[in-house]
mmCIF file of C-alpha atoms in Angstrom:
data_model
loop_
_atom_site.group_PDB
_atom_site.id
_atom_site.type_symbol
_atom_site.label_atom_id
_atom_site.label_comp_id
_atom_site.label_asym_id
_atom_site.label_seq_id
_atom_site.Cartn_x
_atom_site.Cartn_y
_atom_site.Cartn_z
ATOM 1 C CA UNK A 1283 0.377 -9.725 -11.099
ATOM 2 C CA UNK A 1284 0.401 -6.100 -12.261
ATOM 3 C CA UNK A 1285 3.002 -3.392 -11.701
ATOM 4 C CA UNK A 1286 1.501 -0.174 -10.110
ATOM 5 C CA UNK A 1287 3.097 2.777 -8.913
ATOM 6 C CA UNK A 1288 1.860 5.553 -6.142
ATOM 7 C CA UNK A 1289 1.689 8.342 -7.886
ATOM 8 C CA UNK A 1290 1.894 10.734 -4.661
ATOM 9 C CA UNK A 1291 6.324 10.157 -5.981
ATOM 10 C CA UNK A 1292 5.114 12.588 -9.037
ATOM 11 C CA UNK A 1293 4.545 16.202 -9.167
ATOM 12 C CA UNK A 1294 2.503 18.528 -10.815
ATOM 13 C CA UNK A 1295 -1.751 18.789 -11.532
ATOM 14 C CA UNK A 1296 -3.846 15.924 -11.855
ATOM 15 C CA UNK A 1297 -3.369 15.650 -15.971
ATOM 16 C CA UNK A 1298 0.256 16.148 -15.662
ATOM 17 C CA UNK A 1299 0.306 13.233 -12.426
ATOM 18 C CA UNK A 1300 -1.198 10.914 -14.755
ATOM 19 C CA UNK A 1301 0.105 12.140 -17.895
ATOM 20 C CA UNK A 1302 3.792 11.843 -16.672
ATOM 21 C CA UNK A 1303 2.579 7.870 -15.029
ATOM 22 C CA UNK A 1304 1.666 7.027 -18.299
ATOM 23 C CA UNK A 1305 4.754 8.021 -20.171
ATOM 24 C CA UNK A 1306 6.809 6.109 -18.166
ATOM 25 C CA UNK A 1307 4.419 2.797 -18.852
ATOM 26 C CA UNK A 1308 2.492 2.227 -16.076
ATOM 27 C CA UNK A 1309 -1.108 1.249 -16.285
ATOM 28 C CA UNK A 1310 -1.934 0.981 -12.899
ATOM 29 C CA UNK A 1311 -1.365 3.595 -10.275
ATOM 30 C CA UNK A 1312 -2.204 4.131 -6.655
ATOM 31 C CA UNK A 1313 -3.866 6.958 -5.301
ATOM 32 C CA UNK A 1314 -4.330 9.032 -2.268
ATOM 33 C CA UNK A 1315 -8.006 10.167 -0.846
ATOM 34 C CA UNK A 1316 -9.164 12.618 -3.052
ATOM 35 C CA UNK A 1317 -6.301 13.022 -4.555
ATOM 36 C CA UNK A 1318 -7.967 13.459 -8.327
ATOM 37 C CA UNK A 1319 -11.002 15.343 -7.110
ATOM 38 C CA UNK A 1320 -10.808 17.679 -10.282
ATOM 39 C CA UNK A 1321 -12.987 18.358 -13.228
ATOM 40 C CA UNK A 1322 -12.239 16.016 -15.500
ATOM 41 C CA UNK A 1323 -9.620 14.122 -13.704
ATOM 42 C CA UNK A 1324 -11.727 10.698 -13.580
ATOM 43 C CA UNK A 1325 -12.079 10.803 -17.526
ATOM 44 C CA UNK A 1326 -8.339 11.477 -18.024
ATOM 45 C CA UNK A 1327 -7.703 8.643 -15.705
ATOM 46 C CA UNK A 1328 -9.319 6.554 -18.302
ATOM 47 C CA UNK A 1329 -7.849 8.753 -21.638
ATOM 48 C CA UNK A 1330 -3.976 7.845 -20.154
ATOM 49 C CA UNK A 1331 -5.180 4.287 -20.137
ATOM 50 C CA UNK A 1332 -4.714 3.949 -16.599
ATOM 51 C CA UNK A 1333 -6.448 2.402 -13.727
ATOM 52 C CA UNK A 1334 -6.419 2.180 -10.347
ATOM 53 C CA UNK A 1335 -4.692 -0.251 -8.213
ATOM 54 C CA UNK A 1336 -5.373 0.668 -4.461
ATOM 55 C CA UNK A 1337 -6.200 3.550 -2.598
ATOM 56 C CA UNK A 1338 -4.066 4.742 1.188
ATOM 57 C CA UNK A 1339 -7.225 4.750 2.417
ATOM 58 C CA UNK A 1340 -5.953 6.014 5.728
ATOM 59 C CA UNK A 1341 -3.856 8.960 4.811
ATOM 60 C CA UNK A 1342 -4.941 12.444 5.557
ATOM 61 C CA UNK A 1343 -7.102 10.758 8.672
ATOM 62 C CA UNK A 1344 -8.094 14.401 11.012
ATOM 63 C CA UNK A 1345 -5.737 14.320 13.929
ATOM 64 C CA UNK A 1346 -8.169 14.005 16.402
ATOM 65 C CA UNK A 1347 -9.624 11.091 14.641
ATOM 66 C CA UNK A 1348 -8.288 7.663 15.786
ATOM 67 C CA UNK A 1349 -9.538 3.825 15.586
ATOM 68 C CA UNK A 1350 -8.029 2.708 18.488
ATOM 69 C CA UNK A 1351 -8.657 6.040 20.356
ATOM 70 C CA UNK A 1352 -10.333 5.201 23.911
ATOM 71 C CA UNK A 1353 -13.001 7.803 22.970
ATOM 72 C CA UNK A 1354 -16.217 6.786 21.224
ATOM 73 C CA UNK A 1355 -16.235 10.406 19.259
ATOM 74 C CA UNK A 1356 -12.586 9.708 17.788
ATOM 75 C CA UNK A 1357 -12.846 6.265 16.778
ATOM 76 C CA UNK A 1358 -16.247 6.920 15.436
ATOM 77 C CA UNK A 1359 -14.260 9.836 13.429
ATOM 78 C CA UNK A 1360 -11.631 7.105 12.181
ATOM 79 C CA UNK A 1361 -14.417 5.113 10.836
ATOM 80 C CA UNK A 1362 -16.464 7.613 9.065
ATOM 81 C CA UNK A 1363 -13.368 9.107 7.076
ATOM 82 C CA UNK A 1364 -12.243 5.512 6.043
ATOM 83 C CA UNK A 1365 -15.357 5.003 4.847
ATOM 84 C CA UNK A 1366 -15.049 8.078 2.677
ATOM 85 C CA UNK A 1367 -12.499 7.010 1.571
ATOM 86 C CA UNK A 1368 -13.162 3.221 0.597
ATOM 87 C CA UNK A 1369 -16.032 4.567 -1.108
ATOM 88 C CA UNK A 1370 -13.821 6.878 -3.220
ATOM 89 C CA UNK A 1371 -11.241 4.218 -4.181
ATOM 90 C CA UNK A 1372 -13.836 2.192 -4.753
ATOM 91 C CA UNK A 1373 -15.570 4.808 -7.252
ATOM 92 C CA UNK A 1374 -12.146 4.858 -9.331
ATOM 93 C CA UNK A 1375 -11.966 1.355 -9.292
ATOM 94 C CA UNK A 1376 -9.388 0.284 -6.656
ATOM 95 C CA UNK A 1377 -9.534 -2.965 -5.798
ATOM 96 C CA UNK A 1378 -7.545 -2.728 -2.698
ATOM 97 C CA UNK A 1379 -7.080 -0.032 0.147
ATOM 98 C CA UNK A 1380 -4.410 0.131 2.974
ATOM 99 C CA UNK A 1381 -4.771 1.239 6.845
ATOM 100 C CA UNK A 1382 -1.594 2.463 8.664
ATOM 101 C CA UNK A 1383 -1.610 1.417 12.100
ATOM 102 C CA UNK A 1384 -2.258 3.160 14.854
ATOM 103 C CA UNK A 1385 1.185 3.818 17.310
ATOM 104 C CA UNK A 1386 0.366 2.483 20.313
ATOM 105 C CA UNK A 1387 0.249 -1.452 20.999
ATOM 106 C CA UNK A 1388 -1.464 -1.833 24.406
ATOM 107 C CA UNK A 1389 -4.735 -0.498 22.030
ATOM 108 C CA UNK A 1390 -4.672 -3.190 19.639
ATOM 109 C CA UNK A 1391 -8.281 -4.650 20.766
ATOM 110 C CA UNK A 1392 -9.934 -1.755 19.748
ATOM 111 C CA UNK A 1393 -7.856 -1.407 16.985
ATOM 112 C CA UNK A 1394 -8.847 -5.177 16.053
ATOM 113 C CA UNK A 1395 -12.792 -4.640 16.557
ATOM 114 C CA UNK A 1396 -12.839 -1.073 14.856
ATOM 115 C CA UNK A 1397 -10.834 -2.479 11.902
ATOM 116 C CA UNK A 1398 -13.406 -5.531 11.778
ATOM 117 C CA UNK A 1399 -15.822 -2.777 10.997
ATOM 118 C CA UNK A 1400 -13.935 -1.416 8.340
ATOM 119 C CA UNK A 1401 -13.521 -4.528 6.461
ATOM 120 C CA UNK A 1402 -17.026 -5.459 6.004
ATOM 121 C CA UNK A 1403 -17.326 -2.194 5.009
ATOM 122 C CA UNK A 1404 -14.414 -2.618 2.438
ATOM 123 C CA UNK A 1405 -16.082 -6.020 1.449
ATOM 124 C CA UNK A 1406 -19.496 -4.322 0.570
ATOM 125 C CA UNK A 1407 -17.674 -1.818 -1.728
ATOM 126 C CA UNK A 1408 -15.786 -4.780 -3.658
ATOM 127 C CA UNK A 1409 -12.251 -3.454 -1.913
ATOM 128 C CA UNK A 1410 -10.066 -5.561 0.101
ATOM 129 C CA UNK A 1411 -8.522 -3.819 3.348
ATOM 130 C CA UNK A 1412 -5.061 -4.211 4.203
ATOM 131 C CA UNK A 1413 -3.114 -3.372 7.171
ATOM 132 C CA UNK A 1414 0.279 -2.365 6.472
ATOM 133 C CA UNK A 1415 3.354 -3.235 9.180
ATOM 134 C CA UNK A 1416 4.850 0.319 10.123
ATOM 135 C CA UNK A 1417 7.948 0.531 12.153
ATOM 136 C CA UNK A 1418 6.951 2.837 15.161
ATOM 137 C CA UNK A 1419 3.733 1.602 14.809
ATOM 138 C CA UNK A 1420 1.799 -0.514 17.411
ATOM 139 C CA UNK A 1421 2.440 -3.318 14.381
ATOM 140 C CA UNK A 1422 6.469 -2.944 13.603
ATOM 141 C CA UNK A 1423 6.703 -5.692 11.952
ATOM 142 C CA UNK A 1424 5.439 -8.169 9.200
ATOM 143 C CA UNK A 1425 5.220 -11.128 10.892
ATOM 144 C CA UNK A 1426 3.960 -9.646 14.372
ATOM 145 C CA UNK A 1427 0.975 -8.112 11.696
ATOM 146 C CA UNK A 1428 0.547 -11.874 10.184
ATOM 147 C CA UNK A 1429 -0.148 -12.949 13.652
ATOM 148 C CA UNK A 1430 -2.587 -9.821 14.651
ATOM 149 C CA UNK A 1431 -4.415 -10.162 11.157
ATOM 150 C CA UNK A 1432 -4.748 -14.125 12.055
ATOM 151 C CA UNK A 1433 -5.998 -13.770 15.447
ATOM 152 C CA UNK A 1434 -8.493 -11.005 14.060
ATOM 153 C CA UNK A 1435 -9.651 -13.575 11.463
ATOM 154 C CA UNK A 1436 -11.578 -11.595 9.386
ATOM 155 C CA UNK A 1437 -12.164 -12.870 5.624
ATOM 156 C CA UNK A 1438 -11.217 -9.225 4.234
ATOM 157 C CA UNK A 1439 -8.014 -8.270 6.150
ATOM 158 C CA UNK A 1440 -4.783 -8.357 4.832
ATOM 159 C CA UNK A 1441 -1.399 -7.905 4.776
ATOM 160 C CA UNK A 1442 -0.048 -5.203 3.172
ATOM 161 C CA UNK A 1443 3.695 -5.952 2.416
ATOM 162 C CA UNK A 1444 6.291 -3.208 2.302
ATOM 163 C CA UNK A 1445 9.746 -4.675 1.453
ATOM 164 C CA UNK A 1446 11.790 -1.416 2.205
ATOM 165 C CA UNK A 1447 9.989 -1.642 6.196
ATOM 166 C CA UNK A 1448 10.802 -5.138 6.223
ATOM 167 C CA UNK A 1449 14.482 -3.977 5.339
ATOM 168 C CA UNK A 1450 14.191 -2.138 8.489
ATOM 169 C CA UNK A 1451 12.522 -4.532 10.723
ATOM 170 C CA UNK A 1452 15.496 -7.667 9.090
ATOM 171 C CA UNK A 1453 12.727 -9.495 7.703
ATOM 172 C CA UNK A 1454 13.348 -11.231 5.188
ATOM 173 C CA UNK A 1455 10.452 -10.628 2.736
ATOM 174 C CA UNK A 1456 10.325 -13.430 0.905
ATOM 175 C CA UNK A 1457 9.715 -15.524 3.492
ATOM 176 C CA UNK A 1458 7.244 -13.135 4.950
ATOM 177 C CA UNK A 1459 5.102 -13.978 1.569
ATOM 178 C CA UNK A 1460 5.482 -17.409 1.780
ATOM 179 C CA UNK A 1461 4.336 -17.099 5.717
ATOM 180 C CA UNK A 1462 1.368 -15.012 4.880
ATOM 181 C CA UNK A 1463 0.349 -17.024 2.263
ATOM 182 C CA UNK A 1464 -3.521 -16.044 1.554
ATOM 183 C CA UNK A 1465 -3.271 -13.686 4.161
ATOM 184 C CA UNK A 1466 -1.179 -11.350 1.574
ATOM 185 C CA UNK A 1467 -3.019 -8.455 -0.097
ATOM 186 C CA UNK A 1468 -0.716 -6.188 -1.550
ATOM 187 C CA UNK A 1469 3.129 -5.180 -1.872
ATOM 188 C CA UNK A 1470 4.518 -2.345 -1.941
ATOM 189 C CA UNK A 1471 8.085 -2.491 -3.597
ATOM 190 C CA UNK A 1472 10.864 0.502 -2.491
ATOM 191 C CA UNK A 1473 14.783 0.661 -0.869
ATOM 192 C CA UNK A 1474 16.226 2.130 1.831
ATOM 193 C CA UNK A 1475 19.601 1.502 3.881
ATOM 194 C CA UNK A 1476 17.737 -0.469 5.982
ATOM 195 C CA UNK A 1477 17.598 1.608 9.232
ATOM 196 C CA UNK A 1478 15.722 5.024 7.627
ATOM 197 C CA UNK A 1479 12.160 4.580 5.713
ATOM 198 C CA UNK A 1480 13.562 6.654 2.652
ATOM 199 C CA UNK A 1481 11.731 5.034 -0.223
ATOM 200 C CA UNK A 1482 14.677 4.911 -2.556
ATOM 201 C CA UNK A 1483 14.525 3.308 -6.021
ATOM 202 C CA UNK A 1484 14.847 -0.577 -6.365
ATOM 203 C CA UNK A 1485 18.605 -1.605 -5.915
ATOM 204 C CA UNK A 1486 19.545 2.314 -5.315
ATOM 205 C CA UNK A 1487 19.786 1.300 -1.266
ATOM 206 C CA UNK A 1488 20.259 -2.656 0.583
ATOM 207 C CA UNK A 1489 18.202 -4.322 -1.978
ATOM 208 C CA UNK A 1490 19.339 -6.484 -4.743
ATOM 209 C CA UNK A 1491 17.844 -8.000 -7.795
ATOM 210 C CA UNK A 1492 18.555 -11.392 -5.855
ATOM 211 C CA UNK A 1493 16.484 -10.757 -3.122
ATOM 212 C CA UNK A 1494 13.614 -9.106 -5.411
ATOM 213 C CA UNK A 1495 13.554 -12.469 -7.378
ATOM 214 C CA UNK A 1496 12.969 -14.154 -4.426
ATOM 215 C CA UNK A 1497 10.161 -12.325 -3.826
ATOM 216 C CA UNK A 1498 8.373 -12.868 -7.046
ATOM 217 C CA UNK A 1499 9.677 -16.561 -6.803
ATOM 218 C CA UNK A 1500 7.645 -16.642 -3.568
ATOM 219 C CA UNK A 1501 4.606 -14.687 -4.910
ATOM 220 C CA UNK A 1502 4.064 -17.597 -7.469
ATOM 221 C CA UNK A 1503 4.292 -20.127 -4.881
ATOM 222 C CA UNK A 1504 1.517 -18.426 -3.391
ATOM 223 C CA UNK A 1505 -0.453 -18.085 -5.952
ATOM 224 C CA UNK A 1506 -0.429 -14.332 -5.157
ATOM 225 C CA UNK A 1507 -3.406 -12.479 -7.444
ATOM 226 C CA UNK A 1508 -3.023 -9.034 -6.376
ATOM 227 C CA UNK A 1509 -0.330 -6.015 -7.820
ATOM 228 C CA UNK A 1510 2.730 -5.116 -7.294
ATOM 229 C CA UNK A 1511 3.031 -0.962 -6.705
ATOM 230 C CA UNK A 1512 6.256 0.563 -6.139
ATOM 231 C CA UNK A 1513 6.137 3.478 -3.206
ATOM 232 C CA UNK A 1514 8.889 5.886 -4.491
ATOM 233 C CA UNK A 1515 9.515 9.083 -2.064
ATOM 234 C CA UNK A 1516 8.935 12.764 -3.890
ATOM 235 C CA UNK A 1517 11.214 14.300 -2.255
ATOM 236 C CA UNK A 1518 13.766 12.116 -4.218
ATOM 237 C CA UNK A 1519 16.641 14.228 -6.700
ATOM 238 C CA UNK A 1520 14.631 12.842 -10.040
ATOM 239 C CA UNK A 1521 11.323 10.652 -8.555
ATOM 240 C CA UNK A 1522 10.482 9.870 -12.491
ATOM 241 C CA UNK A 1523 13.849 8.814 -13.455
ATOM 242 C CA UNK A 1524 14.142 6.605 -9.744
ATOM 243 C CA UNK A 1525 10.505 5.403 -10.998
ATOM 244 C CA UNK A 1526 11.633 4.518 -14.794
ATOM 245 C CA UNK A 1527 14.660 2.462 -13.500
ATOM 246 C CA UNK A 1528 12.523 1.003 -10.707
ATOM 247 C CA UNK A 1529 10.368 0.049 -13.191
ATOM 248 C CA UNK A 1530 12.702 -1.566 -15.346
ATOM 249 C CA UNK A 1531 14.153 -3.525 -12.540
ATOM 250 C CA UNK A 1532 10.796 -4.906 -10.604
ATOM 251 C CA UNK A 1533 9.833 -5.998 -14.420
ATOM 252 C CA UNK A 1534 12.913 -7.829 -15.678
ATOM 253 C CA UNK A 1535 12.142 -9.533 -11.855
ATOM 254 C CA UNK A 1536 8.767 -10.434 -13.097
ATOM 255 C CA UNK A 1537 9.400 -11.759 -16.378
ATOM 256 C CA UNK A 1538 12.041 -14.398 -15.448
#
């Protein structure tokens, strides 16, 4: 297991992004579609002695663009812009890529046979696709996604783990990893105060260094071979110093 961090948290150009992602000691980051589209930004990707973890494949999706959209032309849209995407994560390296779901549930068969699409799509490129639980989404929760991914049953979709959503769905995410199992494809490690999706620092909301060594405990179990990215919000009064302590803290976790 690696320690990543979405880099969307820190401000500035591309060089600064990954300058400032460095100096805190990350090697692996997380990016957002096109996010480091500028000349030059691929090489200094590689200069900073990064690399990258996953991609949000679905972020920035055109409004009108849908995968569980009743109309052909919108779900055809969905597909075609996640498989931009996947093929740009997959051109910096990202071994993994996340979908957001959709919001409403009674479309989940499409949602299921678009996403099927997706994945072998994902699978060609060398990227696993995961689906991350949302609350407000048609999949709220982690478990509820466990059983969707396992009735879809497709050998590249995942879950995508968020601790700080499982906070607000009172899962308990430990157990969610040891339900999961195999089925587990990433994490994404933040806080919150377990009703608002604030992506605080580790520990700076409901979370304790307990409960986060529970979670690694439970990644071992698994055998879990995938990263570990923590999903700090921007808007936050000092995102680098929230990510430095964060970092600190999901580490000491990891090296128990």
């Amino acid at each position: 297991m690696n320690l990543a961090c979405c880099v969307w948290a820190i401000e500035g150009s591309d060089n600064t992004i990954l300058a400032r992602a460095a100096a805190l000691g990350f090697e692996w980051i997380d990016v957002r579609p096109f996010a480091f589209s500028s000349e030059g930004a691929r090489q200094e990707i590689r200069e900073q002695g990064l690399s990258v973890s996953c991609i949000a494949a679905s972020f920035g999706m055109p409004e009108d663009a849908r995968l569980s959209s009743p109309e052909r032309d919108a779900r055809f849209g969905a597909a075609t812009y996640l498989d931009r995407t996947l093929a740009y994560g997959a051109a910096l390296g990202a071994s993994a890529a996340y979908v957001v779901p959709d919001e409403d549930p009674s479309s989940l068969d499409r949602y299921a046979a678009e996403l099927k699409s997706v994945a072998d799509r994902g699978g060609e490129m060398g990227v696993r696709v995961c689906v991350e639980h949302f609350p407000g989404s048609a999949l709220p929760t982690a478990a509820g996604t466990i059983a969707f991914l396992r009735e879809v049953g497709h050998p590249n979709l995942f879950l995508l783990l968020d601790i700080g959503h499982a906070q607000m769905s009172e899962e308990n995410p430990a157990s969610i990893i040891s339900d999961a199992g195999p089925l587990l494809g990433y994490v994404h490690l933040d806080d919150n105060d377990g009703s608002r999706d604030l992506h605080l620092g580790l520990t700076d909301g409901i979370l304790t260094e307990a409960a986060l060594a529970d979670c690694i405990a439970a990644l071992r179990d698994i055998a879990y071979r995938g990263n570990l990215s923590l999903e700090l919000h921007p808007g936050l009064p000092d995102p680098l110093d929230a990510l430095g302590k964060s970092r600190e803290i999901a580490l000491r976790a990891m090296h128990e």
